[in-house]
């Protein structure tokens, strides 16, 4: 960019773009705003609150300047090989991206022409309808069932060109039974994106990688933002049949994983897997303890397979604000199907979780006796 151009951009205040340059499909694309406010204890974004794995940190501190003055590798070949080894697949089954956000966005562009239909279950990851609109796609949401499992038959019956599923799902933490998924893959003609951002927290056999042997239309999307503690590095990836990931790679374009991110992610995969495993184990233990404590308060957390717990609490936005005033941020999800208002609480080191429990207890005590909508029973499904 020329100096003149730089000067111009820095002095102009943003205005409504003139009609002629605004792309019609972007008219109602909102900027993503999870209403994050700096708070002493932030349990609102499901990242690794124990910090950075040790070799990743050392690599970050010692990275040669020459890595930054030159371009990174085109498609992160070394990182792909390490991710493939970790997932037990071949490198040609991996595509990387600038966070799994980038991989999801690229996949939508790769597998759906403008105007095509994307279907997802609701509730789910809030960016999905936004990515659909960013790619000029139509989006339809189908309510999950009362056990918080997506209604796969209803999703397939929408006639969508592309399906997005998430397991463990954000914000409920629920899984999808493998047999149901297998049946869907046999009959659904389009690509199925299955977001496994939280899969490390769901147990050793939870991943749907084995289904890749049965379907060349399944794309598993993963991230190093959660279990690996690298959210700020922005490293995501997908696993699928070589032809499938090849299309995502075309749509993604070159140089999407920066040099710093590639080195740090590589170091974490090669040397920090034990650290990651230990902290995943701690996260699961603290999630179970959090669920017990919430039940002891008379609340009914949804049984989760992730590093967070979603718990019905009426007036969740006001409760979330009152908790923030006490120094703890959690994420409210108002009016979810079947359960109504909920709070999603990420787990981290126990003192942080204890602070969230103390804040919640104090807010609820101030508000008076629990209401029916605070104690709503969650049916336990097979997932
Ligand atoms: N998928 C899900 C389900 C998520 O919750 C998130 C982040 N909150 C992402 C994808 C995106 O993660 P990232 O871009 O950091 O990889």
CSV table of C-alpha atoms and ligand atoms in Angstrom, one decimal:
chain,number,residue,atom,x,y,z
A,1,UNK,CA,0.0,0.0,0.0
A,2,UNK,CA,1.4,3.5,-0.8
A,3,UNK,CA,2.0,6.1,1.8
A,4,UNK,CA,-0.9,8.2,0.4
A,5,UNK,CA,-3.2,5.2,0.7
A,6,UNK,CA,-2.2,4.6,4.3
A,7,UNK,CA,-2.7,8.2,5.2
A,8,UNK,CA,-6.1,8.3,3.7
A,9,UNK,CA,-7.4,5.1,5.5
A,10,UNK,CA,-6.1,6.2,8.9
A,11,UNK,CA,-8.0,9.6,8.8
A,12,UNK,CA,-11.3,8.4,7.3
A,13,UNK,CA,-14.1,7.6,9.8
A,14,UNK,CA,-16.1,4.5,8.7
A,15,UNK,CA,-19.3,5.4,6.9
A,16,UNK,CA,-22.1,3.3,5.3
A,17,UNK,CA,-20.6,2.0,2.0
A,18,UNK,CA,-22.4,3.5,-1.0
A,19,UNK,CA,-25.0,1.2,-2.5
A,20,UNK,CA,-23.0,0.6,-5.6
A,21,UNK,CA,-20.1,-1.1,-3.9
A,22,UNK,CA,-22.0,-3.1,-1.3
A,23,UNK,CA,-22.5,-6.7,-2.2
A,24,UNK,CA,-26.2,-7.6,-1.8
A,25,UNK,CA,-25.5,-10.8,0.2
A,26,UNK,CA,-23.5,-8.8,2.7
A,27,UNK,CA,-26.3,-6.3,3.6
A,28,UNK,CA,-27.2,-8.2,6.8
A,29,UNK,CA,-23.9,-9.8,7.6
A,30,UNK,CA,-23.1,-8.7,11.2
A,31,UNK,CA,-19.7,-8.4,12.7
A,32,UNK,CA,-19.1,-11.2,15.2
A,33,UNK,CA,-19.6,-9.8,18.7
A,34,UNK,CA,-19.7,-12.3,21.6
A,35,UNK,CA,-19.8,-9.2,23.9
A,36,UNK,CA,-16.5,-10.0,25.5
A,37,UNK,CA,-15.3,-7.4,28.1
A,38,UNK,CA,-12.0,-7.7,29.9
A,39,UNK,CA,-12.7,-9.4,33.2
A,40,UNK,CA,-10.4,-10.7,36.0
A,41,UNK,CA,-11.5,-14.3,35.4
A,42,UNK,CA,-12.7,-15.1,31.9
A,43,UNK,CA,-14.5,-18.4,31.5
A,44,UNK,CA,-16.4,-17.3,28.4
A,45,UNK,CA,-14.4,-18.7,25.4
A,46,UNK,CA,-13.5,-22.3,26.2
A,47,UNK,CA,-9.7,-21.7,25.6
A,48,UNK,CA,-7.0,-23.5,27.6
A,49,UNK,CA,-6.9,-21.5,30.9
A,50,UNK,CA,-3.8,-23.4,32.0
A,51,UNK,CA,-1.7,-21.5,29.4
A,52,UNK,CA,0.7,-22.4,26.7
A,53,UNK,CA,2.4,-25.8,26.4
A,54,UNK,CA,6.1,-25.5,27.4
A,55,UNK,CA,7.8,-26.3,24.1
A,56,UNK,CA,5.4,-24.1,22.2
A,57,UNK,CA,6.4,-21.3,24.6
A,58,UNK,CA,10.1,-21.9,24.2
A,59,UNK,CA,9.7,-22.0,20.4
A,60,UNK,CA,7.8,-18.7,20.5
A,61,UNK,CA,10.6,-17.0,22.5
A,62,UNK,CA,13.5,-18.4,20.4
A,63,UNK,CA,12.1,-18.1,16.9
A,64,UNK,CA,14.7,-16.9,14.4
A,65,UNK,CA,13.8,-13.4,13.0
A,66,UNK,CA,14.6,-14.8,9.5
A,67,UNK,CA,11.4,-16.9,9.8
A,68,UNK,CA,9.4,-13.7,10.0
A,69,UNK,CA,11.1,-11.7,7.2
A,70,UNK,CA,10.4,-14.5,4.7
A,71,UNK,CA,7.0,-16.0,3.7
A,72,UNK,CA,5.8,-19.1,5.5
A,73,UNK,CA,5.4,-22.4,3.5
A,74,UNK,CA,2.5,-22.2,1.0
A,75,UNK,CA,0.2,-24.9,2.5
A,76,UNK,CA,2.0,-25.7,5.8
A,77,UNK,CA,3.4,-29.1,4.6
A,78,UNK,CA,5.4,-29.8,7.8
A,79,UNK,CA,2.5,-28.9,10.0
A,80,UNK,CA,0.2,-31.1,7.9
A,81,UNK,CA,2.6,-34.1,8.4
A,82,UNK,CA,2.6,-33.6,12.2
A,83,UNK,CA,-1.2,-33.2,12.3
A,84,UNK,CA,-1.6,-36.3,10.2
A,85,UNK,CA,0.7,-38.3,12.5
A,86,UNK,CA,-1.3,-37.1,15.5
A,87,UNK,CA,-4.7,-38.0,13.9
A,88,UNK,CA,-3.5,-41.3,12.5
A,89,UNK,CA,-4.1,-40.4,8.8
A,90,UNK,CA,-1.9,-39.5,5.8
A,91,UNK,CA,-0.8,-35.9,5.2
A,92,UNK,CA,-2.8,-35.7,2.0
A,93,UNK,CA,-5.9,-36.0,4.2
A,94,UNK,CA,-5.2,-32.7,6.0
A,95,UNK,CA,-5.8,-29.1,5.2
A,96,UNK,CA,-4.8,-26.3,7.6
A,97,UNK,CA,-6.1,-22.7,8.0
A,98,UNK,CA,-6.0,-19.5,10.0
A,99,UNK,CA,-8.0,-21.0,12.8
A,100,UNK,CA,-10.8,-23.4,12.2
A,101,UNK,CA,-12.9,-20.4,11.4
A,102,UNK,CA,-10.9,-20.0,8.2
A,103,UNK,CA,-11.3,-23.7,7.4
A,104,UNK,CA,-15.0,-23.6,7.9
A,105,UNK,CA,-15.4,-20.5,5.8
A,106,UNK,CA,-13.2,-22.0,3.1
A,107,UNK,CA,-15.1,-25.3,3.2
A,108,UNK,CA,-18.5,-23.5,2.7
A,109,UNK,CA,-17.0,-21.7,-0.3
A,110,UNK,CA,-15.5,-24.9,-1.7
A,111,UNK,CA,-18.6,-27.1,-1.5
A,112,UNK,CA,-21.5,-24.7,-2.1
A,113,UNK,CA,-22.2,-22.3,-5.0
A,114,UNK,CA,-23.8,-18.9,-4.1
A,115,UNK,CA,-27.5,-19.4,-3.3
A,116,UNK,CA,-27.0,-23.0,-2.2
A,117,UNK,CA,-28.5,-24.2,1.1
A,118,UNK,CA,-26.5,-24.9,4.3
A,119,UNK,CA,-28.3,-26.7,7.1
A,120,UNK,CA,-27.2,-26.9,10.8
A,121,UNK,CA,-28.8,-27.9,14.0
A,122,UNK,CA,-29.7,-25.2,16.5
A,123,UNK,CA,-28.2,-24.2,18.9
A,124,UNK,CA,-24.6,-24.5,17.6
A,125,UNK,CA,-21.5,-22.5,16.9
A,126,UNK,CA,-22.7,-18.9,16.4
A,127,UNK,CA,-20.4,-18.2,13.4
A,128,UNK,CA,-22.1,-20.9,11.1
A,129,UNK,CA,-25.0,-18.7,9.8
A,130,UNK,CA,-22.5,-15.8,9.5
A,131,UNK,CA,-20.1,-17.9,7.4
A,132,UNK,CA,-23.0,-19.0,5.2
A,133,UNK,CA,-24.0,-15.4,4.6
A,134,UNK,CA,-20.4,-14.3,4.0
A,135,UNK,CA,-20.4,-16.9,1.1
A,136,UNK,CA,-23.8,-15.8,-0.3
A,137,UNK,CA,-25.4,-19.1,0.8
A,138,UNK,CA,-28.8,-19.6,2.3
A,139,UNK,CA,-28.9,-21.1,5.8
A,140,UNK,CA,-31.6,-23.2,7.6
A,141,UNK,CA,-31.5,-24.2,11.3
A,142,UNK,CA,-33.3,-27.2,12.6
A,143,UNK,CA,-34.0,-27.5,16.3
A,144,UNK,CA,-32.1,-30.3,18.1
A,145,UNK,CA,-34.1,-32.9,20.0
A,146,UNK,CA,-34.9,-32.8,23.7
A,147,UNK,CA,-31.7,-34.8,24.5
A,148,UNK,CA,-29.6,-32.1,22.7
A,149,UNK,CA,-28.8,-34.3,19.8
A,150,UNK,CA,-29.2,-32.9,16.2
A,151,UNK,CA,-32.3,-34.2,14.3
A,152,UNK,CA,-30.3,-35.7,11.5
A,153,UNK,CA,-33.3,-36.9,9.5
A,154,UNK,CA,-34.9,-33.5,9.6
A,155,UNK,CA,-31.6,-31.9,8.6
A,156,UNK,CA,-31.2,-34.2,5.6
A,157,UNK,CA,-34.9,-33.6,4.7
A,158,UNK,CA,-34.2,-29.9,4.2
A,159,UNK,CA,-32.6,-30.8,0.9
A,160,UNK,CA,-29.5,-28.8,1.9
A,161,UNK,CA,-26.4,-29.0,-0.3
A,162,UNK,CA,-24.1,-28.9,2.8
A,163,UNK,CA,-24.6,-29.9,6.4
A,164,UNK,CA,-22.7,-28.5,9.4
A,165,UNK,CA,-22.7,-30.5,12.6
A,166,UNK,CA,-20.6,-30.0,15.8
A,167,UNK,CA,-19.7,-32.7,18.3
A,168,UNK,CA,-19.1,-32.0,21.1
A,169,UNK,CA,-21.5,-29.2,20.3
A,170,UNK,CA,-21.0,-25.6,21.3
A,171,UNK,CA,-22.8,-24.6,23.5
A,172,UNK,CA,-24.3,-27.8,24.9
A,173,UNK,CA,-21.2,-30.1,24.9
A,174,UNK,CA,-23.3,-33.0,23.6
A,175,UNK,CA,-22.0,-35.7,21.2
A,176,UNK,CA,-23.7,-37.3,18.2
A,177,UNK,CA,-24.2,-41.1,18.3
A,178,UNK,CA,-21.9,-42.7,15.7
A,179,UNK,CA,-24.6,-45.0,14.2
A,180,UNK,CA,-26.9,-42.1,13.5
A,181,UNK,CA,-24.0,-40.3,11.8
A,182,UNK,CA,-23.2,-43.4,9.8
A,183,UNK,CA,-26.8,-43.6,8.6
A,184,UNK,CA,-26.7,-40.0,7.6
A,185,UNK,CA,-23.5,-40.4,5.6
A,186,UNK,CA,-25.0,-43.4,3.7
A,187,UNK,CA,-27.9,-41.3,2.4
A,188,UNK,CA,-27.1,-37.6,2.4
A,189,UNK,CA,-25.7,-36.7,-1.0
A,190,UNK,CA,-23.7,-33.6,0.0
A,191,UNK,CA,-20.7,-32.8,2.1
A,192,UNK,CA,-21.1,-33.2,5.9
A,193,UNK,CA,-18.8,-30.8,7.9
A,194,UNK,CA,-18.4,-32.2,11.4
A,195,UNK,CA,-16.8,-29.6,13.7
A,196,UNK,CA,-14.6,-31.4,16.3
A,197,UNK,CA,-13.2,-28.2,18.0
A,198,UNK,CA,-13.6,-29.8,21.4
A,199,UNK,CA,-13.0,-33.5,20.5
A,200,UNK,CA,-9.9,-33.8,22.8
A,201,UNK,CA,-12.2,-33.4,25.8
A,202,UNK,CA,-14.6,-36.2,24.8
A,203,UNK,CA,-12.5,-39.3,25.5
A,204,UNK,CA,-10.0,-41.3,23.5
A,205,UNK,CA,-12.5,-43.0,21.2
A,206,UNK,CA,-14.8,-40.1,20.6
A,207,UNK,CA,-13.5,-38.8,17.4
A,208,UNK,CA,-15.3,-39.7,14.2
A,209,UNK,CA,-12.0,-40.3,12.3
A,210,UNK,CA,-12.9,-44.0,11.8
A,211,UNK,CA,-15.9,-42.9,9.7
A,212,UNK,CA,-13.6,-41.4,7.2
A,213,UNK,CA,-12.9,-44.9,5.9
A,214,UNK,CA,-16.6,-45.2,5.1
A,215,UNK,CA,-17.3,-41.8,3.5
A,216,UNK,CA,-15.4,-39.5,1.2
A,217,UNK,CA,-17.9,-36.7,1.9
A,218,UNK,CA,-17.1,-36.3,5.6
A,219,UNK,CA,-14.9,-33.3,6.6
A,220,UNK,CA,-13.8,-33.3,10.2
A,221,UNK,CA,-12.8,-29.8,11.3
A,222,UNK,CA,-10.4,-29.3,14.3
A,223,UNK,CA,-8.5,-26.5,16.0
A,224,UNK,CA,-5.4,-25.9,18.1
A,225,UNK,CA,-7.2,-23.1,19.9
A,226,UNK,CA,-8.7,-25.2,22.7
A,227,UNK,CA,-6.9,-28.2,24.1
A,228,UNK,CA,-3.5,-27.0,22.7
A,229,UNK,CA,-3.8,-23.5,24.2
A,230,UNK,CA,-3.0,-21.7,20.9
A,231,UNK,CA,-6.1,-19.6,20.2
A,232,UNK,CA,-4.0,-16.5,19.5
A,233,UNK,CA,-1.9,-18.3,17.0
A,234,UNK,CA,-4.9,-19.1,14.8
A,235,UNK,CA,-4.3,-22.7,13.7
A,236,UNK,CA,-7.1,-24.9,12.5
A,237,UNK,CA,-7.3,-27.9,10.2
A,238,UNK,CA,-9.6,-30.4,8.6
A,239,UNK,CA,-9.3,-34.1,8.0
A,240,UNK,CA,-11.0,-35.8,5.1
A,241,UNK,CA,-10.5,-37.7,1.8
A,242,UNK,CA,-7.7,-36.2,-0.2
A,243,UNK,CA,-10.0,-35.0,-3.0
A,244,UNK,CA,-12.2,-33.3,-0.4
A,245,UNK,CA,-9.5,-31.5,1.5
A,246,UNK,CA,-7.9,-30.5,-1.8
A,247,UNK,CA,-11.0,-28.5,-2.6
A,248,UNK,CA,-10.8,-26.7,0.7
A,249,UNK,CA,-7.2,-26.0,0.1
A,250,UNK,CA,-8.0,-24.3,-3.2
A,251,UNK,CA,-10.7,-22.2,-1.6
A,252,UNK,CA,-8.5,-21.3,1.3
A,253,UNK,CA,-5.5,-20.1,-0.7
A,254,UNK,CA,-1.7,-20.0,0.1
A,255,UNK,CA,0.1,-18.7,3.2
A,256,UNK,CA,-2.8,-18.9,5.6
A,257,UNK,CA,-0.9,-20.3,8.5
A,258,UNK,CA,1.7,-17.7,9.4
A,259,UNK,CA,5.4,-18.6,10.0
A,260,UNK,CA,5.2,-18.0,13.8
A,261,UNK,CA,2.0,-20.1,14.1
A,262,UNK,CA,3.4,-22.9,12.0
A,263,UNK,CA,6.6,-23.2,14.1
A,264,UNK,CA,4.8,-23.0,17.5
A,265,UNK,CA,2.0,-25.4,16.5
A,266,UNK,CA,4.6,-27.9,15.1
A,267,UNK,CA,6.6,-27.7,18.4
A,268,UNK,CA,3.4,-28.4,20.4
A,269,UNK,CA,2.5,-31.4,18.3
A,270,UNK,CA,6.0,-32.8,18.4
A,271,UNK,CA,6.8,-32.2,22.0
A,272,UNK,CA,3.9,-31.1,24.1
A,273,UNK,CA,1.3,-33.9,23.6
A,274,UNK,CA,1.8,-35.2,27.1
A,275,UNK,CA,1.2,-31.7,28.6
A,276,UNK,CA,-1.9,-31.4,26.5
A,277,UNK,CA,-3.1,-34.8,27.6
A,278,UNK,CA,-2.5,-33.9,31.3
A,279,UNK,CA,-4.4,-30.6,31.0
A,280,UNK,CA,-7.3,-32.2,29.1
A,281,UNK,CA,-7.6,-34.7,32.0
A,282,UNK,CA,-7.6,-31.9,34.5
A,283,UNK,CA,-10.3,-30.0,32.4
A,284,UNK,CA,-12.5,-33.1,32.4
A,285,UNK,CA,-12.1,-33.7,36.1
A,286,UNK,CA,-12.9,-30.0,36.8
A,287,UNK,CA,-15.9,-30.1,34.5
A,288,UNK,CA,-17.3,-33.1,36.3
A,289,UNK,CA,-16.7,-31.4,39.7
A,290,UNK,CA,-18.3,-28.2,38.4
A,291,UNK,CA,-21.4,-30.2,37.2
A,292,UNK,CA,-21.6,-31.8,40.7
A,293,UNK,CA,-21.4,-28.4,42.4
A,294,UNK,CA,-24.1,-27.0,40.1
A,295,UNK,CA,-26.4,-29.9,40.9
A,296,UNK,CA,-25.7,-29.4,44.6
A,297,UNK,CA,-27.0,-25.8,44.1
A,298,UNK,CA,-30.2,-27.2,42.7
A,299,UNK,CA,-29.4,-26.5,39.1
A,300,UNK,CA,-29.4,-29.0,36.1
A,301,UNK,CA,-26.3,-28.7,34.0
A,302,UNK,CA,-26.4,-30.5,30.6
A,303,UNK,CA,-24.0,-33.5,30.7
A,304,UNK,CA,-21.1,-32.2,28.6
A,305,UNK,CA,-18.3,-33.9,26.7
A,306,UNK,CA,-16.3,-30.6,26.3
A,307,UNK,CA,-14.2,-28.2,28.4
A,308,UNK,CA,-17.4,-26.2,29.4
A,309,UNK,CA,-20.7,-26.8,31.0
A,310,UNK,CA,-24.0,-25.3,29.9
A,311,UNK,CA,-26.5,-24.8,32.7
A,312,UNK,CA,-30.1,-23.5,32.6
A,313,UNK,CA,-30.4,-20.3,34.6
A,314,UNK,CA,-33.3,-18.0,34.0
A,315,UNK,CA,-32.5,-14.3,33.1
A,316,UNK,CA,-29.1,-15.5,32.0
A,317,UNK,CA,-28.0,-12.2,30.5
A,318,UNK,CA,-28.7,-10.3,33.7
A,319,UNK,CA,-27.1,-13.1,35.8
A,320,UNK,CA,-24.1,-13.1,33.5
A,321,UNK,CA,-23.7,-9.3,33.9
A,322,UNK,CA,-24.0,-9.6,37.7
A,323,UNK,CA,-21.3,-12.3,37.7
A,324,UNK,CA,-19.1,-10.0,35.6
A,325,UNK,CA,-19.6,-7.3,38.1
A,326,UNK,CA,-18.1,-9.8,40.6
A,327,UNK,CA,-15.1,-10.3,38.3
A,328,UNK,CA,-16.1,-13.5,36.5
A,329,UNK,CA,-17.1,-13.7,32.8
A,330,UNK,CA,-19.3,-16.6,31.5
A,331,UNK,CA,-21.3,-16.7,28.3
A,332,UNK,CA,-25.1,-16.4,28.5
A,333,UNK,CA,-27.2,-18.2,25.8
A,334,UNK,CA,-30.7,-17.0,26.0
A,335,UNK,CA,-33.8,-19.0,25.0
A,336,UNK,CA,-32.2,-22.3,23.9
A,337,UNK,CA,-34.7,-24.9,22.6
A,338,UNK,CA,-36.0,-27.2,25.3
A,339,UNK,CA,-34.1,-25.5,28.2
A,340,UNK,CA,-34.5,-21.8,27.9
A,341,UNK,CA,-31.9,-19.4,29.3
A,342,UNK,CA,-28.5,-20.9,30.0
A,343,UNK,CA,-25.0,-20.0,31.0
A,344,UNK,CA,-22.0,-21.6,29.4
A,345,UNK,CA,-19.1,-21.9,31.9
A,346,UNK,CA,-15.6,-22.8,30.6
A,347,UNK,CA,-13.5,-24.9,32.9
A,348,UNK,CA,-9.9,-24.1,33.9
A,349,UNK,CA,-7.8,-24.4,37.0
A,350,UNK,CA,-10.1,-25.1,40.0
A,351,UNK,CA,-9.7,-21.7,41.7
A,352,UNK,CA,-11.1,-20.0,38.6
A,353,UNK,CA,-14.1,-22.4,38.5
A,354,UNK,CA,-14.6,-21.9,42.2
A,355,UNK,CA,-14.7,-18.1,41.7
A,356,UNK,CA,-17.4,-18.7,39.0
A,357,UNK,CA,-19.4,-20.9,41.4
A,358,UNK,CA,-19.1,-18.3,44.2
A,359,UNK,CA,-20.2,-15.5,41.9
A,360,UNK,CA,-23.2,-17.5,40.6
A,361,UNK,CA,-24.2,-18.5,44.1
A,362,UNK,CA,-24.0,-14.9,45.4
A,363,UNK,CA,-26.0,-13.6,42.4
A,364,UNK,CA,-28.7,-16.3,42.7
A,365,UNK,CA,-28.9,-15.8,46.5
A,366,UNK,CA,-29.5,-12.1,46.0
A,367,UNK,CA,-32.2,-12.9,43.5
A,368,UNK,CA,-34.2,-15.1,45.8
A,369,UNK,CA,-35.4,-18.8,45.6
A,370,UNK,CA,-34.7,-20.8,42.5
A,371,UNK,CA,-37.4,-20.6,39.8
A,372,UNK,CA,-38.8,-23.6,37.8
A,373,UNK,CA,-36.8,-22.4,34.8
A,374,UNK,CA,-33.6,-22.7,36.8
A,375,UNK,CA,-34.2,-26.4,37.7
A,376,UNK,CA,-35.5,-27.6,34.4
A,377,UNK,CA,-34.8,-31.4,34.0
A,378,UNK,CA,-32.6,-32.4,31.2
A,379,UNK,CA,-33.6,-35.8,29.6
A,380,UNK,CA,-30.5,-38.0,29.3
A,381,UNK,CA,-30.1,-39.3,25.8
A,382,UNK,CA,-27.9,-42.0,24.3
A,383,UNK,CA,-25.2,-39.5,23.2
B,1,LIG,N1,-15.8,-24.3,16.1
B,1,LIG,C1,-16.3,-24.2,17.3
B,1,LIG,C2,-17.4,-25.2,17.7
B,1,LIG,C3,-15.9,-23.2,18.2
B,1,LIG,O1,-16.5,-23.1,19.4
B,1,LIG,C4,-14.9,-22.3,17.8
B,1,LIG,C5,-14.4,-21.2,18.6
B,1,LIG,N2,-15.1,-20.8,19.7
B,1,LIG,C6,-14.4,-22.5,16.5
B,1,LIG,C7,-14.8,-23.5,15.7
B,1,LIG,C8,-13.4,-21.6,16.0
B,1,LIG,O2,-12.1,-21.7,16.6
B,1,LIG,P1,-10.8,-21.3,16.0
B,1,LIG,O3,-11.1,-20.4,14.8
B,1,LIG,O4,-10.1,-20.5,17.1
B,1,LIG,O5,-10.1,-22.5,15.6
